[in-house]
PDB file of C-alpha atoms in Angstrom:
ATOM      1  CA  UNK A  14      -9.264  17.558 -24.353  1.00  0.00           C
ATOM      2  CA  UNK A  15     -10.016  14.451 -22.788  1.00  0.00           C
ATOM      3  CA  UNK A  16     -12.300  13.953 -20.008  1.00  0.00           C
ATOM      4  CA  UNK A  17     -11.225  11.642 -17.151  1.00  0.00           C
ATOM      5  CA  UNK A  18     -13.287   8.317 -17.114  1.00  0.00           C
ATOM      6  CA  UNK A  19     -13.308   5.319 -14.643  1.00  0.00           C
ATOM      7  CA  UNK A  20     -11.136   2.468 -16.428  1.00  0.00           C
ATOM      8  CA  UNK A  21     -13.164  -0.420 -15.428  1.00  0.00           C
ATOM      9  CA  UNK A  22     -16.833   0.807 -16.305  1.00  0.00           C
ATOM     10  CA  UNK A  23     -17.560   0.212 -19.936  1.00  0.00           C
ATOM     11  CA  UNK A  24     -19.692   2.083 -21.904  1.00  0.00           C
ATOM     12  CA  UNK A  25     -23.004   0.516 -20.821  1.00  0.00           C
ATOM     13  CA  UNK A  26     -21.683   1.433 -17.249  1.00  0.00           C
ATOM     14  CA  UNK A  27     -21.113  -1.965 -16.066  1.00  0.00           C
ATOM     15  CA  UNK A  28     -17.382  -3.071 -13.827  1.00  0.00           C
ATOM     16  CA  UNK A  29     -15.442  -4.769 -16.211  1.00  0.00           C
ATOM     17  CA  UNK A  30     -11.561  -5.781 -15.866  1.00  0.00           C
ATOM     18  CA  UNK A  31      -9.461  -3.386 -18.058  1.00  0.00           C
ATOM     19  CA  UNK A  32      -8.292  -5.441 -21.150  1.00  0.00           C
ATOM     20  CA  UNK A  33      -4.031  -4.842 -20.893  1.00  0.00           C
ATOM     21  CA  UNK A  34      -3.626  -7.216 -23.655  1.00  0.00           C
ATOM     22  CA  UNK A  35      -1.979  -4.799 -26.344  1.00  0.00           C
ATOM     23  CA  UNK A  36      -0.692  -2.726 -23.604  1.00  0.00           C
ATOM     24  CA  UNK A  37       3.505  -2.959 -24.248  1.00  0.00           C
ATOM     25  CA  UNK A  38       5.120  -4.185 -21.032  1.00  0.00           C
ATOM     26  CA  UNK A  39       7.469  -1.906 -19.218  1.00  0.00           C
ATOM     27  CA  UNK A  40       9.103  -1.726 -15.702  1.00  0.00           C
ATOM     28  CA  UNK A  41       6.549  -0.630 -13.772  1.00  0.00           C
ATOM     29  CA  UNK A  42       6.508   0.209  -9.698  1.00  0.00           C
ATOM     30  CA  UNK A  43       4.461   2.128  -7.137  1.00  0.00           C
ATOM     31  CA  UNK A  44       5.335   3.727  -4.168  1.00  0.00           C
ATOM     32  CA  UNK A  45       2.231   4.140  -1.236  1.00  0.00           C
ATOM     33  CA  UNK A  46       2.530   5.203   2.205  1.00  0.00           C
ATOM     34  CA  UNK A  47       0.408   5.544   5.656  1.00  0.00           C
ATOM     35  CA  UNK A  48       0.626   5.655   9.051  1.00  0.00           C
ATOM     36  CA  UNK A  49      -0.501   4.033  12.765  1.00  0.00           C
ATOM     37  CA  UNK A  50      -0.694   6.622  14.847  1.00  0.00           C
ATOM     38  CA  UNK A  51      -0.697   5.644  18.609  1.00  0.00           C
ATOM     39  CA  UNK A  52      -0.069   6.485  22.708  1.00  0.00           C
ATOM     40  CA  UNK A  53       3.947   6.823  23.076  1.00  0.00           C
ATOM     41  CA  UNK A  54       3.287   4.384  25.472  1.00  0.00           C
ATOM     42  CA  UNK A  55       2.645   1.671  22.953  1.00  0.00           C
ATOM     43  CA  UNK A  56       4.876   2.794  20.453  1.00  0.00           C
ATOM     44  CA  UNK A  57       7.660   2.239  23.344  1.00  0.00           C
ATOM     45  CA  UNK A  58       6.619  -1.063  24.163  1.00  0.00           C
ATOM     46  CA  UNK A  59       6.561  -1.839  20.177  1.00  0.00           C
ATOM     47  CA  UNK A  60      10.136  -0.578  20.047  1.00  0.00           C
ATOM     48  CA  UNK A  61      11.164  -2.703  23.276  1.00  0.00           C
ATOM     49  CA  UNK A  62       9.727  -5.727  21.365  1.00  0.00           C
ATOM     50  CA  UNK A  63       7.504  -6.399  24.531  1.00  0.00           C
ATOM     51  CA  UNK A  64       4.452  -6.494  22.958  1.00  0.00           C
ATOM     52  CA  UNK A  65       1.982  -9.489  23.770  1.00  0.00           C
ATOM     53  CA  UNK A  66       2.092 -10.921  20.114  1.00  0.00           C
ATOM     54  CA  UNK A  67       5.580 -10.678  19.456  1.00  0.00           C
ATOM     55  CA  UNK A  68       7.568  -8.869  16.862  1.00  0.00           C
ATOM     56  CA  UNK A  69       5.080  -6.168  15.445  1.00  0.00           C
ATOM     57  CA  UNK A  70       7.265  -4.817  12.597  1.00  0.00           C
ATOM     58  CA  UNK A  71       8.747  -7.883  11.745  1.00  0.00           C
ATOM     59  CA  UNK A  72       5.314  -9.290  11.512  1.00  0.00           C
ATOM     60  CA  UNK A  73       3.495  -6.540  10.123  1.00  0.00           C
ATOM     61  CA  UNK A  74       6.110  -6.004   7.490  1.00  0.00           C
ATOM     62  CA  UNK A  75       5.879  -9.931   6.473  1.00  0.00           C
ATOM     63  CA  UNK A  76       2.295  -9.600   5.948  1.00  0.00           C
ATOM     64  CA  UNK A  77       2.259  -6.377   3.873  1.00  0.00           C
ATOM     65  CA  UNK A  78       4.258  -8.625   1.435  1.00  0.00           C
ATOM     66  CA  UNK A  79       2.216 -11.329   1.695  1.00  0.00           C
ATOM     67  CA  UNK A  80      -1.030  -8.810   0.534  1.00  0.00           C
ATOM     68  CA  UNK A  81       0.755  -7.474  -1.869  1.00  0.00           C
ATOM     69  CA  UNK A  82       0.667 -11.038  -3.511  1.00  0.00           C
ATOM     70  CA  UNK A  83      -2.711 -11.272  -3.088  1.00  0.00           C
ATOM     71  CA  UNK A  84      -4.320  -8.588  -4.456  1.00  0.00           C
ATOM     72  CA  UNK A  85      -5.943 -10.118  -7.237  1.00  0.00           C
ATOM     73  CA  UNK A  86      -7.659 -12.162  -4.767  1.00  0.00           C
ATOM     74  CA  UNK A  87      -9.128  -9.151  -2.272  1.00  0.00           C
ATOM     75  CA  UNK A  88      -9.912  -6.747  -5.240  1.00  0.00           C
ATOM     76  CA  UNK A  89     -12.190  -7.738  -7.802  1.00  0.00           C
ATOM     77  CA  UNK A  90     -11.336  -5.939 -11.153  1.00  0.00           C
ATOM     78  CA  UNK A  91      -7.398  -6.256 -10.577  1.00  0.00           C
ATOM     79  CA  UNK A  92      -5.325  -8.770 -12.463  1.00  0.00           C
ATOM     80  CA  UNK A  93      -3.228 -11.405 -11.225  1.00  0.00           C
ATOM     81  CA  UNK A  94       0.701 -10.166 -11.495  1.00  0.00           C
ATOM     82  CA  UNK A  95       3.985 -11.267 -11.236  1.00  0.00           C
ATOM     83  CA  UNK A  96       5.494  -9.097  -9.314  1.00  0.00           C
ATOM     84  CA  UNK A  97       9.250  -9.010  -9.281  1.00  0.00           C
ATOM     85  CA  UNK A  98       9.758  -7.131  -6.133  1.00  0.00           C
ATOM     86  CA  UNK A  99       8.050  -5.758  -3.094  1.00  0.00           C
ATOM     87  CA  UNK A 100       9.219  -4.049  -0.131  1.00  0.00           C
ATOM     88  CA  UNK A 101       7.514  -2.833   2.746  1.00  0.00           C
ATOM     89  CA  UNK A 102       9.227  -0.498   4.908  1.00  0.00           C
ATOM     90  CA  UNK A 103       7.813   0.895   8.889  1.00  0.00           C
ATOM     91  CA  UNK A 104      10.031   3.463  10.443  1.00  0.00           C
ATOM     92  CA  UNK A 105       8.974   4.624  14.190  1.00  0.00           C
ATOM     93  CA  UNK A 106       7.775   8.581  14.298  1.00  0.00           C
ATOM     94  CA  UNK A 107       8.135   9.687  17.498  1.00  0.00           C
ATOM     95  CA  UNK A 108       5.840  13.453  16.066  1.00  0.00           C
ATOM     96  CA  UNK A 109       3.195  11.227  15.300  1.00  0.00           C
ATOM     97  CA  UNK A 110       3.339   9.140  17.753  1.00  0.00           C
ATOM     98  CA  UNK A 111       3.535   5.625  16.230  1.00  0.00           C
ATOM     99  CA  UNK A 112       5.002   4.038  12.943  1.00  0.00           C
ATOM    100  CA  UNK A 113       4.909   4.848   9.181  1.00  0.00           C
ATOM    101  CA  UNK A 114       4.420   2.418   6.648  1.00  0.00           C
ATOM    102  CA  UNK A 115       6.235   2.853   3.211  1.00  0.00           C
ATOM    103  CA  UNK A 116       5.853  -0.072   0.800  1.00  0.00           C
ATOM    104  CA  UNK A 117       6.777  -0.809  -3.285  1.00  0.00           C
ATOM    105  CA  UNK A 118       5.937  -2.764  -5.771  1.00  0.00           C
ATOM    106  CA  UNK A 119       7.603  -3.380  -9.196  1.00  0.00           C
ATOM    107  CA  UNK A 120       7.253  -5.658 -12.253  1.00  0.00           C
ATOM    108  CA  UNK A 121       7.913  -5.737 -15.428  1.00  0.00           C
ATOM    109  CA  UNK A 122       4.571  -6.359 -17.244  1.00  0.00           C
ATOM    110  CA  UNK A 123       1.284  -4.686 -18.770  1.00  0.00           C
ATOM    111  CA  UNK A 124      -0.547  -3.361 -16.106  1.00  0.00           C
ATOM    112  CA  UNK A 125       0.255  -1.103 -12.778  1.00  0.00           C
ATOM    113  CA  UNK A 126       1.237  -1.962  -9.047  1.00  0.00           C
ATOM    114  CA  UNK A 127      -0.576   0.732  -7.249  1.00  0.00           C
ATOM    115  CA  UNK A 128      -3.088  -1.388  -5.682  1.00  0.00           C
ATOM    116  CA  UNK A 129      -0.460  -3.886  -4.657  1.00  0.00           C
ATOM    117  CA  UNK A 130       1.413  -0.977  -3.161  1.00  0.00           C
ATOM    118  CA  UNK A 131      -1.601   0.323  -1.424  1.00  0.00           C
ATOM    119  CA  UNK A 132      -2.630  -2.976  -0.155  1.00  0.00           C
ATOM    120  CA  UNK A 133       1.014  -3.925   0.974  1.00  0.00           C
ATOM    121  CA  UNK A 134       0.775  -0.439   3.179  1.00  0.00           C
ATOM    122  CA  UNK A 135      -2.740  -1.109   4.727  1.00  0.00           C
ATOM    123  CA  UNK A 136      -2.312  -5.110   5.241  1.00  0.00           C
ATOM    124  CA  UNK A 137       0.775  -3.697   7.227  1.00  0.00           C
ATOM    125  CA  UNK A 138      -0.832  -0.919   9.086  1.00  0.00           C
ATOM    126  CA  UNK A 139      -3.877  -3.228   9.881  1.00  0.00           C
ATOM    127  CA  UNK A 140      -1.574  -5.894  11.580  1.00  0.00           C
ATOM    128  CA  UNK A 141      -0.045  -3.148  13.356  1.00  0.00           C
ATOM    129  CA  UNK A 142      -3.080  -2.450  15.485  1.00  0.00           C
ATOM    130  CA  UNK A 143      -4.355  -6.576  15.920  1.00  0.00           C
ATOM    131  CA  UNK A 144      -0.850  -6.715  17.226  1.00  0.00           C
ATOM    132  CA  UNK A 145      -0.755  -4.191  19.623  1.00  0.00           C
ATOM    133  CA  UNK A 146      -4.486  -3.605  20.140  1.00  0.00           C
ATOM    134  CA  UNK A 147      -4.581  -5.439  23.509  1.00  0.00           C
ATOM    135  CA  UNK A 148      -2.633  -2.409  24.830  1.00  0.00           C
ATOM    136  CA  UNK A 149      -3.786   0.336  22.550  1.00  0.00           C
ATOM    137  CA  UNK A 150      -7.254   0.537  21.475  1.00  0.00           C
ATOM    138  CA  UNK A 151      -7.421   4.120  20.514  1.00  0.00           C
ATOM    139  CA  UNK A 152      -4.911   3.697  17.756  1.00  0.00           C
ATOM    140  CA  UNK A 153      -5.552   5.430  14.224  1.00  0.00           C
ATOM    141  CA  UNK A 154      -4.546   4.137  10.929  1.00  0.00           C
ATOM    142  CA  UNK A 155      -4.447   7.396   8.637  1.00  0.00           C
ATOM    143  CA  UNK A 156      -2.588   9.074   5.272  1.00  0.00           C
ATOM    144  CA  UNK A 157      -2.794   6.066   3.399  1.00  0.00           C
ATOM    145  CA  UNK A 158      -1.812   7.114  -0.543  1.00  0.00           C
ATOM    146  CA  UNK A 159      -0.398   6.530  -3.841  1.00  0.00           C
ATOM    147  CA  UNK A 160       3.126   8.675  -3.237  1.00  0.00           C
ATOM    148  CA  UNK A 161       4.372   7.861  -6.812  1.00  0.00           C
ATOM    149  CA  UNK A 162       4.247   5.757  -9.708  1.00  0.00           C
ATOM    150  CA  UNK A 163       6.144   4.793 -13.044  1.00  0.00           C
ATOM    151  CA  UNK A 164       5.995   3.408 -16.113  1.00  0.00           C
ATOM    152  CA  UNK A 165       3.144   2.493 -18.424  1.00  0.00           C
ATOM    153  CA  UNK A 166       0.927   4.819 -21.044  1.00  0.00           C
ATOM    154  CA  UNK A 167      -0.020   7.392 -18.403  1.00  0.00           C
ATOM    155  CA  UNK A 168       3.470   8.083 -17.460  1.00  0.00           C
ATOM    156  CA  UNK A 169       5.256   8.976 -14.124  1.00  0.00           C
ATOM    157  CA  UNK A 170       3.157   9.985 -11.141  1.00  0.00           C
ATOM    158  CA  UNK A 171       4.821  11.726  -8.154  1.00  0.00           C
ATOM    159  CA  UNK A 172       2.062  13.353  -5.282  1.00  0.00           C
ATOM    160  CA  UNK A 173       2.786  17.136  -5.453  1.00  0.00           C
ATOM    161  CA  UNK A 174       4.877  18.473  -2.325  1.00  0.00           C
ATOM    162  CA  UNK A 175       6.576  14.904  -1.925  1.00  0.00           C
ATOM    163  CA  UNK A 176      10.242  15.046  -1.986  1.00  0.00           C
ATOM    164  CA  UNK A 177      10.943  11.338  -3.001  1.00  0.00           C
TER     165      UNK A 177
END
């Protein structure tokens, strides 16, 4: 049996990037999710579009895209992709209060999306709160996670309990 090992230390134990040269390129894409939990107060006055900044889900859903492009860039060992398609998704929860963030990734290439997806969902969730900070301090940004993933050697992920 194989023991699970970090990817990017080699076997002097130094961070290297992951060689994905003779990986075989498939359709690969990520699903990640969190959460900004706030008062209902703010949540209402995200809803009404009232708040100060302007359009928070427009906005924060624009910039979750926009991260999700930049990835490379913000995490050191992950390589520069193509992606073919990301989507960032923020529904309102009134149980929560506040707004879930859904976002996914795809390409067709040699290496996986997660970290795009993950950073798509907390670029979102962290221009959430700038946005509506100014009336809600006391917000939380929680659950953020890998839901499911596809394609590559390692197969098809999908978190256990998760109906998607």
């Amino acid at each position: 049996m194989n023991e699970p090992r970090l990817s990017h230390i080699d076997s002097t134990g130094e961070a290297n990037m992951v060689d994905v040269g003779d990986k075989a390129e498939t359709v690969r894409v990520a699903v990640a999710e969190g959460f900004v939990r706030m008062r209902p107060e703010t949540l209402a006055l995200i809803l009404e579009g009232d708040a100060k900044k302007g359009d928070v889900i427009g906005t924060a859903r624009l910039a979750g895209i926009m991260a999700a492009k930049q990835t490379a860039n913000l995490i050191p060992l992950c390589h520069p992709l193509m992606l073919t398609k990301v989507s960032v998704d923020i529904a309102p929860d009134a149980a929560l209060p506040g707004l879930r963030v859904e976002a996914m990734a795809k390409l067709n290439g040699r290496t996986g999306v997660e970290m795009e997806a993950l950073t798509a969902v907390s670029v979102a969730c962290l221009t959430i709160y700038d946005m509506a900070k100014a009336a809600d301090r006391e917000m939380e940004i929680g659950g953020v996670r890998l839901v499911s993933k596809s394609g590559g050697r390692s197969g098809d992920y999908r978190r256990e309990g998760d109906r998607r």
